Short mmCIF file of C-alpha atoms and ligand atoms in Angstrom, two decimals:
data_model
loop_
_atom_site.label_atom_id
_atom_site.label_comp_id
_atom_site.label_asym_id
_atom_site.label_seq_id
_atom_site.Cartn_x
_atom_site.Cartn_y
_atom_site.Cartn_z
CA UNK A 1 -17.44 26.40 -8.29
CA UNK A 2 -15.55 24.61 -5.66
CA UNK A 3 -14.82 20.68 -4.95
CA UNK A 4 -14.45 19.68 -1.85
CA UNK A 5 -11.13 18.80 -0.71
CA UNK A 6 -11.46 15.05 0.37
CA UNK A 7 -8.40 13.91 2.96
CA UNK A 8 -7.85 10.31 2.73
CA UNK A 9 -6.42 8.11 4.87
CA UNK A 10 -6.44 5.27 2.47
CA UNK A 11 -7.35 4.35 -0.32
CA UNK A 12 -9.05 1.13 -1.29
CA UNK A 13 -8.95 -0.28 -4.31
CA UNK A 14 -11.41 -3.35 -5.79
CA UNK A 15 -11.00 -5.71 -8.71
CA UNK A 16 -13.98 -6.73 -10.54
CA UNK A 17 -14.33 -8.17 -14.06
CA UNK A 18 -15.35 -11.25 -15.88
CA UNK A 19 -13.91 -15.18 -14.65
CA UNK A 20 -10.58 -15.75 -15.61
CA UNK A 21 -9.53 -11.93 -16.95
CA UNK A 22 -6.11 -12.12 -14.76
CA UNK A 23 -7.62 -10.07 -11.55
CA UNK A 24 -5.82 -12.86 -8.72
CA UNK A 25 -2.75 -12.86 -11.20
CA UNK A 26 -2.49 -8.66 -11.60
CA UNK A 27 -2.72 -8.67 -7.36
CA UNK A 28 -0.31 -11.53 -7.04
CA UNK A 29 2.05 -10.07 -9.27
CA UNK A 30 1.83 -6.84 -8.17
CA UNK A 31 3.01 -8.21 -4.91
CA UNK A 32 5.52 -11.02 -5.83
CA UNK A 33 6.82 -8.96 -8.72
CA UNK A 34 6.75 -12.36 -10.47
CA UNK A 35 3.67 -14.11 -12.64
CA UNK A 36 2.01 -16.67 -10.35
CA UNK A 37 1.48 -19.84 -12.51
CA UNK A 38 -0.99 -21.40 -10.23
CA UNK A 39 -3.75 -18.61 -8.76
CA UNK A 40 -6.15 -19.11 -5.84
CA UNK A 41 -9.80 -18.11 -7.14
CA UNK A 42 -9.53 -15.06 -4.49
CA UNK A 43 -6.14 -13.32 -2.53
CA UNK A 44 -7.05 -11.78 0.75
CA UNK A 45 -7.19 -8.41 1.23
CA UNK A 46 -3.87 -6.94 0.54
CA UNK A 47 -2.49 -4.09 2.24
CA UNK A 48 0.61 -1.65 0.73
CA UNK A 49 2.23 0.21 3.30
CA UNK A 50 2.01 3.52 2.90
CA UNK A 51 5.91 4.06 2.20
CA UNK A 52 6.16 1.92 -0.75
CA UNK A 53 3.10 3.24 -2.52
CA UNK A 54 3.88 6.72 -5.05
CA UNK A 55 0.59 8.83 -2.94
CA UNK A 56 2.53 7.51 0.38
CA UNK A 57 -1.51 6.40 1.94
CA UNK A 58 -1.85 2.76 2.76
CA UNK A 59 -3.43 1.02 -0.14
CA UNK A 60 -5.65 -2.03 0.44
CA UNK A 61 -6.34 -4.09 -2.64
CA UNK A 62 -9.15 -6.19 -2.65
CA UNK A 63 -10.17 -8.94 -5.37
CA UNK A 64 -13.03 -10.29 -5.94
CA UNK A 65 -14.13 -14.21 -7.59
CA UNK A 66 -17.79 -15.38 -8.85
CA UNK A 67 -16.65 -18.41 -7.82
CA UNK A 68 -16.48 -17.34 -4.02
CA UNK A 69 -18.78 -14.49 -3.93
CA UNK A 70 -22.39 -13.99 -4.81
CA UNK A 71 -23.73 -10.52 -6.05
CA UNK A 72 -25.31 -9.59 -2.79
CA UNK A 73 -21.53 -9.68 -1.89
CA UNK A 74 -20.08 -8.36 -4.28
CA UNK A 75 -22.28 -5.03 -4.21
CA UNK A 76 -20.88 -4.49 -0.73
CA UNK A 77 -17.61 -4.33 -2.12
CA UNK A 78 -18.25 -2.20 -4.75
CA UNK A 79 -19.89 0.30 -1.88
CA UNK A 80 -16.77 0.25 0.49
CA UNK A 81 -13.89 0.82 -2.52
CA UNK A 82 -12.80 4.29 -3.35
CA UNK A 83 -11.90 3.10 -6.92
CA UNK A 84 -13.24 0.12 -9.32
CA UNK A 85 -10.96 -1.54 -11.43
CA UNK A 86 -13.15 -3.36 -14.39
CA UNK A 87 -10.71 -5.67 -15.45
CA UNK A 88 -10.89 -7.32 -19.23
CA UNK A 89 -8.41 -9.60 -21.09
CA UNK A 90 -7.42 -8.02 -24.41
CA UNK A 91 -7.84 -10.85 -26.24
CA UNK A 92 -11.24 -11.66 -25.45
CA UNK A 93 -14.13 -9.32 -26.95
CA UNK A 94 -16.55 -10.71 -24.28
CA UNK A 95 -15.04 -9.68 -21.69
CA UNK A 96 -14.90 -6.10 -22.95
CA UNK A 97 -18.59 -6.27 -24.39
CA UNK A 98 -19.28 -7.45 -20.05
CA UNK A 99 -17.82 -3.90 -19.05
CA UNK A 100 -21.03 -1.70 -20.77
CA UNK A 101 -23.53 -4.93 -20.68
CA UNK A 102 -22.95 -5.69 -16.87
CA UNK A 103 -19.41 -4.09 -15.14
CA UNK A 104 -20.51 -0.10 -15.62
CA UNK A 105 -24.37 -0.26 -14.79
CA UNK A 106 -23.46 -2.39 -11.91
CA UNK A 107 -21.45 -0.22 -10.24
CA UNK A 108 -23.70 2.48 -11.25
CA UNK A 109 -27.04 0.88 -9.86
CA UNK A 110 -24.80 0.08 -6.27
CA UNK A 111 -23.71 3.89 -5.90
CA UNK A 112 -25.87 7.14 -6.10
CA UNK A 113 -24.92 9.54 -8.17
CA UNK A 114 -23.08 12.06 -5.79
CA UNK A 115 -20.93 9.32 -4.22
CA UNK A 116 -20.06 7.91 -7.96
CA UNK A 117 -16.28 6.80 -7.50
CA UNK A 118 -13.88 6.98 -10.05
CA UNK A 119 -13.56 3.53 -12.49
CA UNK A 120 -10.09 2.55 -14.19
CA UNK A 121 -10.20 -0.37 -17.05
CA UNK A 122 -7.57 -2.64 -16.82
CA UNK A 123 -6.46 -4.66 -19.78
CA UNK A 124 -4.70 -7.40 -19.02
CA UNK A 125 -2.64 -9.87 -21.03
CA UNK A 126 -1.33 -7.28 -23.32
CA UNK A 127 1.23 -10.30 -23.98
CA UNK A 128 -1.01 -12.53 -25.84
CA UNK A 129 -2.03 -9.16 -27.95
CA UNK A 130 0.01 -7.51 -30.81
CA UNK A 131 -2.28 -4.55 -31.75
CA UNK A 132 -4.46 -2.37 -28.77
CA UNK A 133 -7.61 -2.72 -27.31
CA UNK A 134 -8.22 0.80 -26.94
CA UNK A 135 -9.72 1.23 -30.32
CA UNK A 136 -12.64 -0.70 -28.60
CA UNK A 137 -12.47 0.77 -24.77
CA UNK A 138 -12.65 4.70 -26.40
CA UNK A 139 -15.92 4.91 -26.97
CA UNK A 140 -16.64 3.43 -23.18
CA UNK A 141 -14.35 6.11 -21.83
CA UNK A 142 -16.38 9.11 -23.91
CA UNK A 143 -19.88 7.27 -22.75
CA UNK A 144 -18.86 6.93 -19.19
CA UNK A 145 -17.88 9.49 -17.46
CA UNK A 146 -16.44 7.94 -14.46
CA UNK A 147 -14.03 5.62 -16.17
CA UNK A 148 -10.78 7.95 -15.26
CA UNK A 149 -8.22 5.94 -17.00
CA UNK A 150 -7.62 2.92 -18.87
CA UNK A 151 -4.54 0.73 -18.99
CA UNK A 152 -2.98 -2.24 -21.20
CA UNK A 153 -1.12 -4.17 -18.49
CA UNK A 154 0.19 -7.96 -18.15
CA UNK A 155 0.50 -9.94 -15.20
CA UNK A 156 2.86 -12.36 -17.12
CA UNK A 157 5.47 -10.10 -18.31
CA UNK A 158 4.70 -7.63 -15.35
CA UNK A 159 4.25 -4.79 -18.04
CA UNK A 160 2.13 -2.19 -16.26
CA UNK A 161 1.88 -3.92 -13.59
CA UNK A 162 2.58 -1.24 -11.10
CA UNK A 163 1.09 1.54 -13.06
CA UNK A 164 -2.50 0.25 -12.94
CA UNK A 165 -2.68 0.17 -9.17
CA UNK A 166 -0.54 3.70 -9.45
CA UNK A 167 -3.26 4.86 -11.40
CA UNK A 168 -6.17 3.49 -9.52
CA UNK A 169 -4.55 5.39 -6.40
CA UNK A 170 -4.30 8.82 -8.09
CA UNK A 171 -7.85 8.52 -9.51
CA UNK A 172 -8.68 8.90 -5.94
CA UNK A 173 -6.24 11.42 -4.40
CA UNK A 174 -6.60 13.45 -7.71
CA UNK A 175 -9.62 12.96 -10.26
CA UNK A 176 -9.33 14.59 -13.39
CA UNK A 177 -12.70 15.26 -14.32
CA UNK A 178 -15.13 16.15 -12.25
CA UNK A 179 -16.98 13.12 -10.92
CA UNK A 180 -20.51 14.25 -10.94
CA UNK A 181 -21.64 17.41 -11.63
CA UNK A 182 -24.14 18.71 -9.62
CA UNK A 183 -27.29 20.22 -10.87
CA UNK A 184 -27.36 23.72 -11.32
CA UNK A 185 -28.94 25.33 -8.51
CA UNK A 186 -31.25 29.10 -8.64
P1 GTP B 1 -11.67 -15.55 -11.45
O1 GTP B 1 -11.10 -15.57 -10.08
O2 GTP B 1 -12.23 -16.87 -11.87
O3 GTP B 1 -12.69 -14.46 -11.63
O4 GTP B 1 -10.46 -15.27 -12.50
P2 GTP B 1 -9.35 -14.13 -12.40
O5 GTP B 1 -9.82 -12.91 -13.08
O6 GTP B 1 -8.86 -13.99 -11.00
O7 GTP B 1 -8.18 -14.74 -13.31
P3 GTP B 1 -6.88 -15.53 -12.84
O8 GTP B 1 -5.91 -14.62 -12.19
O9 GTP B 1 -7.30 -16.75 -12.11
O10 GTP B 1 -6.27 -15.93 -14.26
C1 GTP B 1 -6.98 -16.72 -15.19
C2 GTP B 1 -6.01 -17.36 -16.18
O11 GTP B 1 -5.38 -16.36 -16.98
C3 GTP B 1 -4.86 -18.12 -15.51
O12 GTP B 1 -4.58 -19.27 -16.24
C4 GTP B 1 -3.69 -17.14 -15.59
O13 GTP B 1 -2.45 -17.80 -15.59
C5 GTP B 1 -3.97 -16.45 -16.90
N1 GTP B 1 -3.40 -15.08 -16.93
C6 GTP B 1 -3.56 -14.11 -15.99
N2 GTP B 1 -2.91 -12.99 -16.34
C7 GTP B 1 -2.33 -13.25 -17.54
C8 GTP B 1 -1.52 -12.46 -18.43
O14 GTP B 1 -1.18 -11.30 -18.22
N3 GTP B 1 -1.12 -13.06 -19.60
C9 GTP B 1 -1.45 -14.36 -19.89
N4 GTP B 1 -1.00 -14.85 -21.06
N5 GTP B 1 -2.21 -15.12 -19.07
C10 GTP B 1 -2.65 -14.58 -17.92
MG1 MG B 2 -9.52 -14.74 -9.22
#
């Protein structure tokens, strides 16, 4: 049984996720190195040269804001990106109960099955948080196969900051499990 090598000459990466989880912060942040007080509802596309990046491909980074974008939109997104970032806020149950209620079956219903791409859950604001999210984000990971990874991250202290999108990149240059599966054939 053999995957397909995939060459890549970038790697795109979108940010999706309930209002106000931190996705214009993480991006600014990411690219200031310093927490933005005041946030746009959207950033413009951002591109990371491919030398600063740990894969060495040019990244793009792409965010994306209800408030700017309506779902017809947003689905197009979700169809260009080579990785989905669901983005929740630790501190906020809702916004993880959005990532099996709306977030995963999305991004499901947008892509067939064969071209499913890989999904990494970000949770932000890990500052406002003493004990982890992940006893609730688990059982996604085991239901979903296409969630990769899942990080604690916050764009305030800059805690993770860089290992979200690090891990975003590699779930495209390297999956760990196998994506889809295809049926066996006779
Ligand atoms: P929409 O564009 O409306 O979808 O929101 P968003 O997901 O882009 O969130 P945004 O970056 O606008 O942040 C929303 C609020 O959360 C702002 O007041 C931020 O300052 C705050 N925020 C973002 N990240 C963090 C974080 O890591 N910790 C804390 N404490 N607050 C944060
Ligand atoms: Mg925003």
């Amino acid at each position: 049984n053999t995957q397909p090598i995939r060459m890549r000459k970038d790697v795109r990466i979108l940010l999706i996720g309930e209002r106000g989880v931190g996705k214009t912060s993480l991006i600014l942040s990411l690219v200031s190195e310093e927490f933005p007080e005041e946030v746009p509802p959207r950033t413009e596309a951002i591109t990371i040269p491919a030398d600063v990046t740990p894969e060495r491909i040019p990244t793009h980074i792409i965010d994306y804001s209800a408030q700017e974008q309506g779902e017809e939109e947003l689905m197009e997104e979700i169809v260009r990106a080579h990785v989905v970032c669901i983005v929740y806020s630790v501190d906020n149950e809702e916004t993880i109960r959005a990532i099996t209620d709306y977030w995963l079956p999305l991004v499901r219903r947008v892509v067939p099955d064969e071209d499913r791409k890989p999904v990494v859950l970000v949770g932000n604001k890990s500052d406002v948080l003493q004990v982890s999210s992940m006893e609730s984000i688990l059982p996604i990971m085991n239901e979903f196969t296409e969630v990769e990874t899942c990080v604690e991250c916050s764009a305030k202290t800059l805690r993770n900051i860089s290992e979200v999108f690090y891990y975003a990149q590699k779930s495209v240059l390297h999956p760990t499990a196998p994506l889809y599966l295809p049926e066996e054939k006779e």
